[in-house]
Amino acid sequence: MGLKTMHYYQFNIGDYASHTRHLNVIEDCAYRRLLDFYYLHEKPIKHQDIARQINMREYEQEVLSVLNEFFLSSEDGFVSPRANKEIEHYHSKITQASKAGKASAERRFNGRSTDVQPTNNHKPITINHKPKVESTRGSRLSTDFCLTEDWKDFCQQDRPDLNPSKVFETFKDYWVAKAGQQGVKLDWFATWRNWVRSQNQAPVNKADQVFTTVPSRFDRDPALIDVENRLKQGVPMPPEIRLAMERLRK
């Protein structure tokens, strides 16, 4: 029936079960192998030696019983009308696909062909190529674009005081909502770098600042030590010190 044979076929579990529920395990196995054999070879099954060909020599009677029940006898052998329809449908699809492929190839060939006749007056090939011109067409920031590792690394290195994820959320919301041509950029990574650099420094909370003060002195006042030593030695207290102490008591 064709150069290409079927290597698979549709299997309707419900339909199969309704027609084979009365079969025992051996008969069910024989029927499945007979179907596989029929689809693979795409030709009627000969009565002779079919049990051996499907590797069920010990169950020849069961094989022949299933063959007579589910296949129709013809001059060429046992056939399955339902399987024949599947095989015809398969080859019809192959033929259509082949025709479509040939038509597509022919269209491509005709598109490349021209009416210009080749001549021998070709100029020598040089390497004086013009420099490649980069595309000047920009694009909008996609709504499903996520923060990438290189974008995150740049933010952490250039502005360690910022939270990359929060900055990106603001960046994305701004540019996705930006209308018109102003929302189109040639290099979004460059736009991100400028955005990060332009972020204001976070205000410093005075409550978080650490103030350094002169540490308290734990040494005793030398003047007070001198007064105590004088009292111990019985030296009269100088009038100016006595006056100062009386003022402190008041």
Tab-separated table of N, CA, C and O in Angstrom, residues 217-229 232:
chain	number	residue	atom	x	y	z
A	217	ARG	N	35.228	61.556	83.650
A	217	ARG	CA	36.461	61.296	84.384
A	217	ARG	C	36.146	60.615	85.700
A	217	ARG	O	35.267	61.023	86.454
A	218	PHE	N	36.842	59.547	85.929
A	218	PHE	CA	36.640	58.808	87.167
A	218	PHE	C	37.730	59.125	88.198
A	218	PHE	O	37.655	58.687	89.335
A	219	ASP	N	38.769	59.886	87.801
A	219	ASP	CA	39.818	60.280	88.756
A	219	ASP	C	39.295	61.395	89.664
A	219	ASP	O	38.533	62.269	89.219
A	220	ARG	N	39.753	61.386	90.894
A	220	ARG	CA	39.329	62.435	91.847
A	220	ARG	C	40.018	63.752	91.515
A	220	ARG	O	41.135	63.782	90.985
A	221	ASP	N	39.358	64.842	91.839
A	221	ASP	CA	39.885	66.186	91.577
A	221	ASP	C	41.149	66.411	92.414
A	221	ASP	O	41.143	66.250	93.638
A	222	PRO	N	42.261	66.753	91.749
A	222	PRO	CA	43.517	66.976	92.500
A	222	PRO	C	43.387	68.048	93.572
A	222	PRO	O	44.004	67.949	94.640
A	223	ALA	N	42.564	69.080	93.347
A	223	ALA	CA	42.402	70.140	94.345
A	223	ALA	C	41.740	69.604	95.598
A	223	ALA	O	42.101	69.969	96.736
A	224	LEU	N	40.733	68.700	95.363
A	224	LEU	CA	40.067	68.120	96.538
A	224	LEU	C	41.017	67.225	97.314
A	224	LEU	O	41.010	67.197	98.558
A	225	ILE	N	41.849	66.476	96.584
A	225	ILE	CA	42.831	65.619	97.277
A	225	ILE	C	43.798	66.473	98.085
A	225	ILE	O	44.188	66.130	99.217
A	226	ASP	N	44.199	67.614	97.560
A	226	ASP	CA	45.127	68.502	98.269
A	226	ASP	C	44.507	69.032	99.552
A	226	ASP	O	45.163	69.120	100.598
A	227	VAL	N	43.209	69.361	99.502
A	227	VAL	CA	42.523	69.868	100.711
A	227	VAL	C	42.469	68.792	101.774
A	227	VAL	O	42.708	69.063	102.976
A	228	GLU	N	42.166	67.548	101.366
A	228	GLU	CA	42.090	66.476	102.350
A	228	GLU	C	43.447	66.225	103.003
A	228	GLU	O	43.539	65.974	104.221
A	229	ASN	N	44.498	66.266	102.218
A	229	ASN	CA	45.840	66.062	102.788
A	229	ASN	C	46.201	67.166	103.781
A	229	ASN	O	46.845	66.909	104.817
A	232	LYS	N	44.466	66.469	107.014
A	232	LYS	CA	45.095	65.397	107.773
A	232	LYS	C	46.383	65.873	108.458
A	232	LYS	O	46.745	65.410	109.534
